[in-house]
């Protein structure tokens, strides 16, 4: 299920990012293509304007010289007040309405067959035009080279050209084609590389995004399994003792009292477990806005809980060392704070061996109320420190069952601390001590 969810998340991200990248690269290529095309068209228009008055008149078709300088000699250029700007590989031809060459202006050697091919293609495209336009752009390949031409049949670019004449300019565009092909290949390679990198990044973040959901799902399943198991044990005991009572239905209640006491004990255990589960659900789903917080004396709450636990501590022959700073106050739920303290002290009492020591301290430090509960004993194995606050987790399951615990106390403690925007941590050295540290923002005195 989680693999399918990850794959869907990954595919969705890849589709969106691919569209964005392809669109961006396509826009870049289109902009370069349009800019290149506009440059070629501008050169072709310039090639036609050389036939305007003032431009050097080229040579006639019958002179036998097809390679006359584009703008004539140096003396001719010096005579012009505004000589035309330098042009690229442009050949300009003026022809009559039958396609015969009247005049050629070109700095490059093109034979009459080349001009004939261009003129034929231009006339053919003019005849096929359905728009009525008198300016025709076209493309032709001659001897494996690409050329773009412009035919002016209406004197738009050559305003004073002789009547019944046409002007054609043609430019070699192999360089531009090669540049665009190189750009297309480069963009394609970059696009593929970018998609591969994006895929790896998306895969990494997809795994990271799914992991908390998967962990939450596993914790939920484990929680349900553990809760079911914990409830099954007392239910089995109750059912067994009820069968015993039914088998001796003729006996007096007094003679069967022990079975009734067993049922009552297990019922109380179930009631405690159910209340703890409900409390965890309530604390886990309550928000700061819904929770009513008042000014709570942390010092007084701690002193009252220690007072109620003194008899248990004395009975177990433990030594209690306490250091409580007076006047430590927080904003929170007084009942929850007392339950937090009770859980930590009760946990210390359960796991401290006879003649052991329990140290409890409370002080205000750096704007926080800091509670420390430390006890001597076996401690907690290092591999269990990160799991000790999980629901139903017990590092020593046999000992926990003898003490009547379900592994919910520390989970409840963590939920209470989180609800008060605090932190809880644990330190432990095996066979030496265990120490729980709670830090909750302290109330500021006005």
Short mmCIF file of C-alpha atoms in Angstrom, two decimals:
data_model
loop_
_atom_site.label_atom_id
_atom_site.label_comp_id
_atom_site.label_asym_id
_atom_site.label_seq_id
_atom_site.Cartn_x
_atom_site.Cartn_y
_atom_site.Cartn_z
CA UNK A 1 0.00 0.00 0.00
CA UNK A 2 2.71 2.48 0.97
CA UNK A 3 4.76 1.53 -2.08
CA UNK A 4 1.81 2.32 -4.35
CA UNK A 5 1.21 5.58 -2.52
CA UNK A 6 4.87 6.52 -2.92
CA UNK A 7 4.82 5.64 -6.61
CA UNK A 8 1.70 7.73 -7.21
CA UNK A 9 3.25 10.65 -5.39
CA UNK A 10 6.44 10.21 -7.40
CA UNK A 11 4.62 9.95 -10.74
CA UNK A 12 2.51 13.02 -10.00
CA UNK A 13 5.60 15.06 -9.12
CA UNK A 14 7.50 13.83 -12.17
CA UNK A 15 4.60 14.68 -14.50
CA UNK A 16 4.30 18.22 -13.15
CA UNK A 17 8.06 18.85 -13.14
CA UNK A 18 8.50 17.28 -16.60
CA UNK A 19 5.79 19.52 -18.04
CA UNK A 20 7.44 22.52 -16.43
CA UNK A 21 10.94 21.61 -17.69
CA UNK A 22 9.81 20.67 -21.20
CA UNK A 23 7.74 23.84 -21.40
CA UNK A 24 10.65 25.98 -20.19
CA UNK A 25 13.15 24.39 -22.58
CA UNK A 26 10.61 24.63 -25.42
CA UNK A 27 10.11 28.34 -24.75
CA UNK A 28 13.90 28.87 -24.75
CA UNK A 29 14.28 27.04 -28.08
CA UNK A 30 11.29 28.83 -29.60
CA UNK A 31 12.62 32.24 -28.53
CA UNK A 32 16.06 31.49 -30.02
CA UNK A 33 14.44 30.12 -33.18
CA UNK A 34 12.23 33.20 -33.59
CA UNK A 35 15.13 35.56 -32.90
CA UNK A 36 17.28 33.74 -35.48
CA UNK A 37 14.46 33.77 -38.01
CA UNK A 38 13.85 37.49 -37.49
CA UNK A 39 17.56 38.14 -38.01
CA UNK A 40 17.54 36.22 -41.30
CA UNK A 41 14.41 38.04 -42.46
CA UNK A 42 16.01 41.40 -41.61
CA UNK A 43 19.07 40.46 -43.67
CA UNK A 44 16.86 39.45 -46.61
CA UNK A 45 14.99 42.73 -46.45
CA UNK A 46 18.30 44.55 -46.39
CA UNK A 47 19.31 42.58 -49.45
CA UNK A 48 16.35 43.99 -51.38
CA UNK A 49 16.95 47.57 -50.37
CA UNK A 50 20.24 47.63 -52.26
CA UNK A 51 18.16 48.24 -55.39
CA UNK A 52 16.86 51.52 -54.05
CA UNK A 53 18.28 54.73 -55.55
CA UNK A 54 21.74 55.59 -54.20
CA UNK A 55 22.83 52.01 -53.80
CA UNK A 56 25.62 50.84 -56.14
CA UNK A 57 24.18 49.42 -59.32
CA UNK A 58 25.45 45.97 -59.85
CA UNK A 59 26.31 44.34 -63.14
CA UNK A 60 23.92 43.09 -65.73
CA UNK A 61 23.35 39.46 -66.33
CA UNK A 62 25.06 39.65 -69.72
CA UNK A 63 28.35 41.03 -68.48
CA UNK A 64 29.66 37.61 -67.75
CA UNK A 65 30.81 38.57 -64.28
CA UNK A 66 28.58 37.27 -61.55
CA UNK A 67 30.93 38.14 -58.71
CA UNK A 68 31.02 41.92 -58.80
CA UNK A 69 31.56 43.54 -55.42
CA UNK A 70 28.32 44.02 -53.49
CA UNK A 71 28.73 47.75 -52.96
CA UNK A 72 31.20 48.49 -55.79
CA UNK A 73 34.75 49.79 -55.34
CA UNK A 74 36.23 52.04 -52.66
CA UNK A 75 35.71 55.19 -54.73
CA UNK A 76 32.04 54.35 -55.15
CA UNK A 77 31.59 53.81 -51.40
CA UNK A 78 33.37 57.05 -50.59
CA UNK A 79 31.00 58.94 -52.86
CA UNK A 80 27.98 57.77 -50.88
CA UNK A 81 26.93 59.92 -47.94
CA UNK A 82 25.18 57.04 -46.11
CA UNK A 83 26.59 53.75 -47.33
CA UNK A 84 24.43 50.71 -46.63
CA UNK A 85 25.48 48.72 -43.56
CA UNK A 86 27.54 45.60 -43.92
CA UNK A 87 25.44 42.58 -44.76
CA UNK A 88 25.92 38.85 -44.29
CA UNK A 89 25.85 36.12 -46.93
CA UNK A 90 23.13 37.79 -49.01
CA UNK A 91 22.75 37.58 -52.77
CA UNK A 92 20.31 40.04 -54.38
CA UNK A 93 18.82 39.55 -57.84
CA UNK A 94 16.52 41.73 -59.94
CA UNK A 95 14.55 39.86 -62.60
CA UNK A 96 11.84 40.58 -65.13
CA UNK A 97 8.37 39.10 -65.05
CA UNK A 98 9.55 36.14 -67.11
CA UNK A 99 12.30 35.25 -64.64
CA UNK A 100 15.23 36.59 -66.66
CA UNK A 101 18.04 38.05 -64.55
CA UNK A 102 18.49 41.79 -65.00
CA UNK A 103 20.94 42.55 -62.24
CA UNK A 104 22.86 40.68 -59.52
CA UNK A 105 24.43 42.02 -56.38
CA UNK A 106 26.47 39.54 -54.38
CA UNK A 107 29.85 39.24 -52.75
CA UNK A 108 29.76 35.45 -53.16
CA UNK A 109 30.16 33.20 -56.15
CA UNK A 110 26.85 31.67 -57.17
CA UNK A 111 26.38 30.24 -60.65
CA UNK A 112 23.41 30.83 -62.91
CA UNK A 113 22.03 27.36 -62.09
CA UNK A 114 21.84 28.35 -58.43
CA UNK A 115 20.00 31.58 -59.24
CA UNK A 116 17.71 29.71 -61.61
CA UNK A 117 16.77 27.24 -58.86
CA UNK A 118 16.01 30.05 -56.42
CA UNK A 119 13.98 32.07 -58.95
CA UNK A 120 11.98 29.01 -60.03
CA UNK A 121 11.18 28.10 -56.40
CA UNK A 122 10.18 31.70 -55.63
CA UNK A 123 7.90 31.98 -58.68
CA UNK A 124 6.31 28.62 -57.91
CA UNK A 125 5.56 29.62 -54.35
CA UNK A 126 4.20 32.99 -55.53
CA UNK A 127 1.81 31.24 -57.89
CA UNK A 128 0.66 28.87 -55.11
CA UNK A 129 0.07 31.67 -52.62
CA UNK A 130 -3.60 32.10 -51.71
CA UNK A 131 -3.17 35.11 -49.44
CA UNK A 132 -2.55 37.61 -52.24
CA UNK A 133 0.66 38.70 -50.57
CA UNK A 134 3.35 40.12 -52.83
CA UNK A 135 6.19 39.33 -50.42
CA UNK A 136 6.98 35.63 -50.32
CA UNK A 137 9.44 33.92 -47.96
CA UNK A 138 10.64 30.45 -48.85
CA UNK A 139 13.22 27.77 -48.16
CA UNK A 140 15.24 25.75 -50.66
CA UNK A 141 18.10 23.27 -50.53
CA UNK A 142 20.81 23.44 -53.19
CA UNK A 143 23.84 21.13 -53.16
CA UNK A 144 23.08 19.98 -49.57
CA UNK A 145 23.00 23.57 -48.31
CA UNK A 146 19.97 25.39 -46.96
CA UNK A 147 18.91 28.80 -48.25
CA UNK A 148 16.11 31.16 -47.35
CA UNK A 149 14.84 33.65 -49.92
CA UNK A 150 12.52 36.65 -50.07
CA UNK A 151 10.66 37.61 -53.26
CA UNK A 152 9.29 41.15 -53.52
CA UNK A 153 6.72 41.39 -56.32
CA UNK A 154 5.08 44.66 -55.30
CA UNK A 155 7.82 47.21 -54.75
CA UNK A 156 7.36 47.25 -51.00
CA UNK A 157 11.03 47.06 -50.14
CA UNK A 158 12.14 48.53 -53.48
CA UNK A 159 9.82 51.49 -53.87
CA UNK A 160 11.27 52.84 -57.10
CA UNK A 161 12.13 49.63 -58.85
CA UNK A 162 11.32 49.51 -62.52
CA UNK A 163 7.86 48.28 -63.37
CA UNK A 164 7.38 44.65 -64.35
CA UNK A 165 10.43 43.62 -62.34
CA UNK A 166 10.83 41.44 -59.30
CA UNK A 167 13.53 41.46 -56.63
CA UNK A 168 14.81 38.36 -54.88
CA UNK A 169 17.29 38.14 -52.01
CA UNK A 170 18.69 34.82 -50.82
CA UNK A 171 20.85 33.88 -47.82
CA UNK A 172 22.71 30.74 -46.84
CA UNK A 173 21.36 29.58 -43.44
CA UNK A 174 23.52 26.51 -42.82
CA UNK A 175 25.15 28.23 -39.85
CA UNK A 176 21.81 29.09 -38.29
CA UNK A 177 20.45 25.58 -38.91
CA UNK A 178 23.56 24.05 -37.37
CA UNK A 179 23.29 26.37 -34.39
CA UNK A 180 19.63 25.48 -33.82
CA UNK A 181 20.35 21.77 -34.18
CA UNK A 182 23.17 22.06 -31.65
CA UNK A 183 20.89 24.00 -29.31
CA UNK A 184 18.16 21.36 -29.68
CA UNK A 185 20.60 18.53 -28.90
CA UNK A 186 22.07 20.46 -25.96
CA UNK A 187 18.65 21.24 -24.55
CA UNK A 188 17.63 17.60 -25.01
CA UNK A 189 20.69 16.29 -23.18
CA UNK A 190 20.26 18.85 -20.40
CA UNK A 191 16.55 17.99 -20.19
CA UNK A 192 17.26 14.26 -19.83
CA UNK A 193 19.96 14.90 -17.23
CA UNK A 194 17.66 17.27 -15.36
CA UNK A 195 14.81 14.72 -15.40
CA UNK A 196 17.12 12.00 -14.06
CA UNK A 197 18.32 14.28 -11.26
CA UNK A 198 14.76 15.41 -10.53
CA UNK A 199 13.62 11.78 -10.45
CA UNK A 200 16.27 10.89 -7.88
CA UNK A 201 15.42 13.94 -5.79
CA UNK A 202 11.69 13.21 -6.01
CA UNK A 203 12.31 9.57 -5.10
CA UNK A 204 14.31 10.64 -2.05
CA UNK A 205 11.67 13.09 -0.84
CA UNK A 206 8.84 10.69 -1.68
CA UNK A 207 10.45 8.07 0.56
CA UNK A 208 10.95 10.65 3.29
CA UNK A 209 7.36 11.87 2.97
CA UNK A 210 5.90 8.38 3.14
CA UNK A 211 8.09 7.21 6.03
CA UNK A 212 6.22 9.15 8.79
CA UNK A 213 2.89 7.88 7.46
CA UNK A 214 4.22 4.33 7.38
CA UNK A 215 5.62 4.65 10.89
CA UNK A 216 2.31 6.08 12.16
CA UNK A 217 0.45 3.21 10.50
CA UNK A 218 2.77 0.64 12.06
CA UNK A 219 2.43 2.29 15.49
CA UNK A 220 -1.33 2.27 15.15
CA UNK A 221 -1.38 -1.42 14.22
CA UNK A 222 1.02 -2.23 17.05
CA UNK A 223 -1.08 -0.18 19.45
CA UNK A 224 -4.25 -2.05 18.47
CA UNK A 225 -2.48 -5.40 18.78
CA UNK A 226 -0.98 -4.54 22.17
CA UNK A 227 -4.26 -3.13 23.50
CA UNK A 228 -6.11 -6.23 22.34
CA UNK A 229 -3.53 -8.45 24.00
CA UNK A 230 -3.63 -6.51 27.27
CA UNK A 231 -7.43 -6.64 27.34
CA UNK A 232 -7.49 -10.32 26.45
CA UNK A 233 -5.57 -11.39 29.56
CA UNK A 234 -7.98 -9.99 32.19
CA UNK A 235 -10.99 -11.05 30.10
CA UNK A 236 -9.67 -14.60 30.02
CA UNK A 237 -9.13 -14.55 33.78
CA UNK A 238 -12.62 -13.18 34.41
CA UNK A 239 -14.17 -15.76 32.11
CA UNK A 240 -12.26 -18.63 33.78
CA UNK A 241 -13.22 -17.56 37.30
CA UNK A 242 -16.83 -17.10 36.23
CA UNK A 243 -16.82 -20.71 34.91
CA UNK A 244 -15.48 -21.91 38.26
CA UNK A 245 -18.28 -20.09 40.10
CA UNK A 246 -20.87 -21.55 37.75
CA UNK A 247 -19.45 -25.04 38.31
CA UNK A 248 -19.98 -24.58 42.07
CA UNK A 249 -23.30 -22.80 41.91
CA UNK A 250 -24.56 -24.65 44.96
CA UNK A 251 -21.79 -23.37 47.24
CA UNK A 252 -22.13 -20.26 49.36
CA UNK A 253 -20.66 -16.92 48.29
CA UNK A 254 -18.30 -17.01 51.24
CA UNK A 255 -16.76 -20.32 50.19
CA UNK A 256 -16.16 -19.04 46.66
CA UNK A 257 -15.09 -15.53 47.66
CA UNK A 258 -11.56 -15.87 46.29
CA UNK A 259 -12.89 -16.36 42.75
CA UNK A 260 -15.03 -13.25 43.12
CA UNK A 261 -12.00 -11.30 44.34
CA UNK A 262 -10.02 -12.47 41.32
CA UNK A 263 -12.79 -11.23 39.04
CA UNK A 264 -12.88 -7.88 40.87
CA UNK A 265 -9.09 -7.47 40.62
CA UNK A 266 -9.07 -8.15 36.90
CA UNK A 267 -12.04 -5.84 36.37
CA UNK A 268 -10.14 -3.05 38.14
CA UNK A 269 -7.10 -3.72 35.97
CA UNK A 270 -9.27 -3.51 32.85
CA UNK A 271 -10.86 -0.32 34.11
CA UNK A 272 -7.43 1.25 34.70
CA UNK A 273 -6.21 0.19 31.26
CA UNK A 274 -9.35 1.55 29.58
CA UNK A 275 -9.08 4.85 31.44
CA UNK A 276 -5.42 5.18 30.44
CA UNK A 277 -6.24 4.53 26.79
CA UNK A 278 -9.06 7.07 26.86
CA UNK A 279 -6.78 9.60 28.55
CA UNK A 280 -4.10 9.12 25.88
CA UNK A 281 -6.68 9.62 23.16
CA UNK A 282 -8.03 12.73 24.87
CA UNK A 283 -4.60 14.30 25.44
CA UNK A 284 -3.34 13.34 21.99
CA UNK A 285 -6.26 14.99 20.17
CA UNK A 286 -6.75 18.07 22.34
CA UNK A 287 -5.31 21.36 21.07
CA UNK A 288 -3.90 24.27 23.06
CA UNK A 289 -7.00 26.32 22.22
CA UNK A 290 -9.39 23.70 23.63
CA UNK A 291 -7.31 23.04 26.73
CA UNK A 292 -8.13 25.31 29.66
CA UNK A 293 -4.89 26.50 31.25
CA UNK A 294 -4.58 28.30 34.54
CA UNK A 295 -1.72 29.40 36.75
CA UNK A 296 -0.48 26.21 38.47
CA UNK A 297 1.97 26.05 41.34
CA UNK A 298 4.36 23.32 40.24
CA UNK A 299 6.06 23.41 43.66
CA UNK A 300 2.83 22.82 45.57
CA UNK A 301 1.72 20.04 43.20
CA UNK A 302 5.04 18.23 43.64
CA UNK A 303 4.95 18.55 47.43
CA UNK A 304 1.41 17.15 47.62
CA UNK A 305 2.26 14.12 45.45
CA UNK A 306 5.42 13.38 47.49
CA UNK A 307 3.29 13.52 50.64
CA UNK A 308 0.88 10.89 49.31
CA UNK A 309 3.78 8.64 48.21
CA UNK A 310 5.75 8.79 51.46
CA UNK A 311 3.99 5.76 52.95
CA UNK A 312 4.78 3.62 49.87
CA UNK A 313 8.40 4.80 49.89
CA UNK A 314 8.75 4.05 53.58
CA UNK A 315 7.12 0.62 53.22
CA UNK A 316 9.60 -0.33 50.48
CA UNK A 317 12.51 0.92 52.65
CA UNK A 318 13.68 3.53 50.14
CA UNK A 319 15.48 6.80 50.86
CA UNK A 320 13.95 9.95 49.41
CA UNK A 321 16.03 13.09 48.83
CA UNK A 322 14.02 16.07 47.59
CA UNK A 323 14.99 19.63 46.69
CA UNK A 324 12.02 21.79 45.75
CA UNK A 325 12.36 25.46 44.90
CA UNK A 326 9.33 27.37 46.12
CA UNK A 327 7.24 29.59 43.90
CA UNK A 328 7.79 27.69 40.63
CA UNK A 329 4.65 28.25 38.56
CA UNK A 330 3.47 27.34 35.06
CA UNK A 331 0.38 27.85 32.95
CA UNK A 332 -1.38 24.54 32.43
CA UNK A 333 -3.82 21.94 33.68
CA UNK A 334 -3.30 21.29 37.39
CA UNK A 335 -4.75 17.75 37.28
CA UNK A 336 -2.49 16.77 34.39
CA UNK A 337 0.60 18.16 36.11
CA UNK A 338 -0.17 16.13 39.23
CA UNK A 339 -0.69 13.02 37.11
CA UNK A 340 2.66 13.65 35.39
CA UNK A 341 4.46 13.90 38.73
CA UNK A 342 2.66 10.82 40.06
CA UNK A 343 3.63 8.75 37.02
CA UNK A 344 7.32 9.65 37.31
CA UNK A 345 7.55 9.10 41.09
CA UNK A 346 5.49 5.89 40.93
CA UNK A 347 7.74 4.64 38.14
CA UNK A 348 10.82 5.41 40.27
CA UNK A 349 9.36 3.60 43.29
CA UNK A 350 8.51 0.49 41.23
CA UNK A 351 11.99 0.12 39.77
CA UNK A 352 14.13 1.10 42.75
CA UNK A 353 15.42 -1.91 44.73
CA UNK A 354 15.15 -2.12 48.51
CA UNK A 355 17.43 0.37 50.33
CA UNK A 356 17.75 2.32 47.08
CA UNK A 357 17.63 6.10 46.69
CA UNK A 358 15.13 8.35 44.92
CA UNK A 359 16.17 11.95 44.22
CA UNK A 360 13.57 14.55 43.27
CA UNK A 361 14.38 18.16 42.42
CA UNK A 362 12.43 21.12 41.04
CA UNK A 363 13.88 24.50 40.11
CA UNK A 364 13.40 27.36 37.73
CA UNK A 365 16.16 27.71 35.12
CA UNK A 366 16.31 29.83 31.95
CA UNK A 367 12.61 30.59 32.09
CA UNK A 368 11.66 26.91 32.48
CA UNK A 369 10.41 24.76 35.30
CA UNK A 370 12.84 21.83 35.47
CA UNK A 371 11.74 18.65 37.26
CA UNK A 372 14.21 15.79 37.76
CA UNK A 373 13.31 12.36 39.14
CA UNK A 374 16.28 10.06 39.63
CA UNK A 375 16.41 6.58 41.12
CA UNK A 376 19.07 3.93 41.64
CA UNK A 377 18.55 0.48 40.20
CA UNK A 378 19.12 -1.67 37.14
CA UNK A 379 18.64 1.24 34.78
CA UNK A 380 17.42 1.09 31.19
CA UNK A 381 19.44 -0.58 28.42
CA UNK A 382 20.79 1.90 25.88
CA UNK A 383 18.90 0.25 23.01
CA UNK A 384 15.62 0.89 24.85
CA UNK A 385 16.09 4.59 25.63
CA UNK A 386 14.50 5.75 22.36
CA UNK A 387 11.49 3.44 22.85
CA UNK A 388 10.75 3.94 26.53
CA UNK A 389 8.00 6.52 25.83
CA UNK A 390 6.16 4.31 23.30
CA UNK A 391 2.77 2.93 24.27
CA UNK A 392 2.83 -0.58 25.78
CA UNK A 393 6.63 -0.65 25.66
CA UNK A 394 8.41 -2.28 28.60
CA UNK A 395 12.12 -3.00 28.68
CA UNK A 396 11.50 -5.71 31.30
CA UNK A 397 8.11 -7.18 30.53
CA UNK A 398 8.09 -9.74 33.34
CA UNK A 399 8.86 -7.13 35.99
CA UNK A 400 6.31 -4.74 34.56
CA UNK A 401 3.54 -7.32 34.79
CA UNK A 402 4.38 -8.10 38.40
CA UNK A 403 4.14 -4.39 39.20
CA UNK A 404 0.77 -4.16 37.45
CA UNK A 405 1.96 -1.87 34.66
CA UNK A 406 0.88 -1.83 31.05
CA UNK A 407 3.60 0.37 29.61
CA UNK A 408 1.27 3.36 29.23
CA UNK A 409 2.51 5.59 32.06
CA UNK A 410 5.47 7.17 30.28
CA UNK A 411 3.42 7.54 27.08
CA UNK A 412 0.84 9.50 29.09
CA UNK A 413 3.64 11.55 30.70
CA UNK A 414 5.05 12.48 27.30
CA UNK A 415 1.58 13.47 26.04
CA UNK A 416 1.03 15.72 29.07
CA UNK A 417 4.43 17.39 28.65
CA UNK A 418 3.80 17.93 24.92
CA UNK A 419 0.40 19.48 25.67
CA UNK A 420 2.23 21.99 27.90
CA UNK A 421 4.80 22.80 25.17
CA UNK A 422 7.57 21.16 27.16
CA UNK A 423 10.08 18.34 26.73
CA UNK A 424 10.80 15.12 28.59
CA UNK A 425 14.00 13.11 28.35
CA UNK A 426 15.69 10.21 30.08
CA UNK A 427 19.24 9.40 31.12
CA UNK A 428 20.30 6.00 32.36
CA UNK A 429 23.37 4.00 33.22
CA UNK A 430 22.78 0.22 33.42
CA UNK A 431 23.01 -1.12 36.99
CA UNK A 432 23.44 2.41 38.33
CA UNK A 433 20.59 4.88 37.88
CA UNK A 434 17.73 6.23 35.75
CA UNK A 435 16.83 9.93 35.57
CA UNK A 436 13.82 11.58 33.94
CA UNK A 437 14.05 15.31 33.15
CA UNK A 438 10.97 17.44 32.42
CA UNK A 439 11.21 21.03 31.19
CA UNK A 440 8.07 23.16 30.90
CA UNK A 441 7.95 26.93 30.20
CA UNK A 442 7.57 28.72 33.54
CA UNK A 443 5.06 31.49 34.15
CA UNK A 444 6.53 34.98 34.18
CA UNK A 445 5.94 36.99 37.30
CA UNK A 446 4.53 40.46 36.72
#
